C-alpha positions as YAML, in Angstrom:
chain: A
units: angstrom
residues:
- id: 1
  name: UNK
  ca: [-28.48, -11.00, 28.04]
- id: 2
  name: UNK
  ca: [-25.22, -12.52, 29.26]
- id: 3
  name: UNK
  ca: [-23.52, -15.74, 28.19]
- id: 4
  name: UNK
  ca: [-21.75, -18.18, 30.47]
- id: 5
  name: UNK
  ca: [-18.42, -19.71, 29.50]
- id: 6
  name: UNK
  ca: [-16.69, -22.06, 31.93]
- id: 7
  name: UNK
  ca: [-18.34, -20.41, 34.93]
- id: 8
  name: UNK
  ca: [-17.41, -16.87, 33.73]
- id: 9
  name: UNK
  ca: [-20.17, -14.46, 32.78]
- id: 10
  name: UNK
  ca: [-19.61, -12.43, 29.57]
- id: 11
  name: UNK
  ca: [-21.67, -9.53, 28.20]
- id: 12
  name: UNK
  ca: [-22.54, -9.09, 24.53]
- id: 13
  name: UNK
  ca: [-19.69, -6.64, 23.89]
- id: 14
  name: UNK
  ca: [-17.11, -8.98, 25.43]
- id: 15
  name: UNK
  ca: [-18.42, -11.89, 23.36]
- id: 16
  name: UNK
  ca: [-18.07, -9.75, 20.21]
- id: 17
  name: UNK
  ca: [-14.49, -8.86, 21.12]
- id: 18
  name: UNK
  ca: [-13.64, -12.49, 21.86]
- id: 19
  name: UNK
  ca: [-15.24, -13.55, 18.55]
- id: 20
  name: UNK
  ca: [-13.27, -10.92, 16.60]
- id: 21
  name: UNK
  ca: [-10.01, -11.94, 18.30]
- id: 22
  name: UNK
  ca: [-10.73, -15.59, 17.52]
- id: 23
  name: UNK
  ca: [-11.35, -14.76, 13.83]
- id: 24
  name: UNK
  ca: [-8.12, -12.71, 13.65]
- id: 25
  name: UNK
  ca: [-6.14, -15.55, 15.26]
- id: 26
  name: UNK
  ca: [-7.70, -18.07, 12.85]
- id: 27
  name: UNK
  ca: [-6.81, -15.95, 9.80]
- id: 28
  name: UNK
  ca: [-3.24, -15.46, 11.11]
- id: 29
  name: UNK
  ca: [-2.82, -19.24, 11.55]
- id: 30
  name: UNK
  ca: [-4.12, -19.89, 8.01]
- id: 31
  name: UNK
  ca: [-1.66, -17.31, 6.64]
- id: 32
  name: UNK
  ca: [1.21, -19.01, 8.49]
- id: 33
  name: UNK
  ca: [0.24, -22.40, 7.10]
- id: 34
  name: UNK
  ca: [0.07, -21.06, 3.53]
- id: 35
  name: UNK
  ca: [3.15, -18.81, 3.63]
- id: 36
  name: UNK
  ca: [5.59, -19.33, 0.79]
- id: 37
  name: UNK
  ca: [9.08, -18.02, 0.08]
- id: 38
  name: UNK
  ca: [9.59, -14.25, 0.26]
- id: 39
  name: UNK
  ca: [9.82, -12.25, -2.96]
- id: 40
  name: UNK
  ca: [13.15, -10.42, -3.14]
- id: 41
  name: UNK
  ca: [13.69, -6.85, -4.30]
- id: 42
  name: UNK
  ca: [16.98, -6.77, -6.23]
- id: 43
  name: UNK
  ca: [18.87, -3.51, -6.84]
- id: 44
  name: UNK
  ca: [22.10, -2.65, -8.62]
- id: 45
  name: UNK
  ca: [23.41, 0.92, -8.77]
- id: 46
  name: UNK
  ca: [20.01, 2.12, -7.53]
- id: 47
  name: UNK
  ca: [18.12, 0.40, -10.36]
- id: 48
  name: UNK
  ca: [15.60, -2.39, -9.79]
- id: 49
  name: UNK
  ca: [16.44, -5.71, -11.41]
- id: 50
  name: UNK
  ca: [13.33, -7.68, -12.41]
- id: 51
  name: UNK
  ca: [12.96, -11.11, -10.81]
- id: 52
  name: UNK
  ca: [10.52, -13.99, -11.18]
- id: 53
  name: UNK
  ca: [10.07, -17.06, -9.06]
- id: 54
  name: UNK
  ca: [11.22, -20.41, -10.37]
- id: 55
  name: UNK
  ca: [11.10, -23.90, -8.85]
- id: 56
  name: UNK
  ca: [11.57, -24.08, -5.10]
- id: 57
  name: UNK
  ca: [11.14, -26.13, -1.93]
- id: 58
  name: UNK
  ca: [9.97, -24.21, 1.13]
- id: 59
  name: UNK
  ca: [9.69, -25.44, 4.70]
- id: 60
  name: UNK
  ca: [6.32, -24.29, 5.98]
- id: 61
  name: UNK
  ca: [4.94, -24.08, 9.49]
- id: 62
  name: UNK
  ca: [3.63, -27.62, 8.95]
- id: 63
  name: UNK
  ca: [5.57, -29.70, 6.41]
- id: 64
  name: UNK
  ca: [7.46, -28.78, 3.26]
- id: 65
  name: UNK
  ca: [6.16, -27.60, -0.10]
- id: 66
  name: UNK
  ca: [8.02, -28.17, -3.36]
- id: 67
  name: UNK
  ca: [6.86, -26.37, -6.51]
- id: 68
  name: UNK
  ca: [8.25, -27.26, -9.93]
- id: 69
  name: UNK
  ca: [7.98, -24.53, -12.56]
- id: 70
  name: UNK
  ca: [9.02, -24.27, -16.20]
- id: 71
  name: UNK
  ca: [12.72, -23.89, -17.01]
- id: 72
  name: UNK
  ca: [14.46, -20.51, -16.42]
- id: 73
  name: UNK
  ca: [14.76, -19.70, -20.17]
- id: 74
  name: UNK
  ca: [11.03, -20.37, -20.59]
- id: 75
  name: UNK
  ca: [10.21, -18.27, -17.49]
- id: 76
  name: UNK
  ca: [12.23, -15.36, -18.92]
- id: 77
  name: UNK
  ca: [10.53, -15.66, -22.33]
- id: 78
  name: UNK
  ca: [7.05, -16.04, -20.80]
- id: 79
  name: UNK
  ca: [7.46, -12.98, -18.55]
- id: 80
  name: UNK
  ca: [9.25, -11.00, -21.30]
- id: 81
  name: UNK
  ca: [12.19, -10.08, -19.08]
- id: 82
  name: UNK
  ca: [14.99, -8.16, -20.80]
- id: 83
  name: UNK
  ca: [18.59, -8.89, -19.78]
- id: 84
  name: UNK
  ca: [20.00, -6.45, -17.24]
- id: 85
  name: UNK
  ca: [23.69, -5.54, -17.50]
- id: 86
  name: UNK
  ca: [25.64, -5.06, -14.29]
- id: 87
  name: UNK
  ca: [29.09, -3.49, -14.23]
- id: 88
  name: UNK
  ca: [31.97, -5.64, -12.99]
- id: 89
  name: UNK
  ca: [32.68, -5.18, -9.27]
- id: 90
  name: UNK
  ca: [29.27, -3.47, -8.77]
- id: 91
  name: UNK
  ca: [27.23, -4.19, -5.68]
- id: 92
  name: UNK
  ca: [23.95, -6.08, -5.97]
- id: 93
  name: UNK
  ca: [21.53, -5.70, -3.07]
- id: 94
  name: UNK
  ca: [18.88, -8.32, -2.41]
- id: 95
  name: UNK
  ca: [16.19, -7.31, 0.09]
- id: 96
  name: UNK
  ca: [13.71, -9.79, 1.54]
- id: 97
  name: UNK
  ca: [10.69, -8.24, 3.20]
- id: 98
  name: UNK
  ca: [10.31, -9.50, 6.76]
- id: 99
  name: UNK
  ca: [7.77, -8.80, 9.50]
- id: 100
  name: UNK
  ca: [10.05, -6.23, 11.16]
- id: 101
  name: UNK
  ca: [11.10, -4.23, 8.08]
- id: 102
  name: UNK
  ca: [13.47, -5.05, 5.26]
- id: 103
  name: UNK
  ca: [16.65, -6.96, 5.95]
- id: 104
  name: UNK
  ca: [19.29, -6.33, 3.25]
- id: 105
  name: UNK
  ca: [21.53, -9.15, 2.10]
- id: 106
  name: UNK
  ca: [24.54, -8.33, -0.06]
- id: 107
  name: UNK
  ca: [25.98, -10.83, -2.50]
...
């Protein structure tokens, strides 16, 4: 049995493909609307430095979202993060994961 859509005849397999593509597009749009700030990967001398997210404001696809979290000392205590010593003049690499790979940013 065929379905008609705007004067165009579609078979069952084409309707399934169109339905799947519509669902994928819908999920992609929902992900864009709910996307938050990227989580960085921080390295110094080849060693990972632990990070946690604090308060932030993030411009989304539609509007802006501001999230207020507990203070940094409380975040550190709550997540049991140990201090990480970095040598003077050492390089710290901060990588943010993007759609097309990882883009390094050096501070």
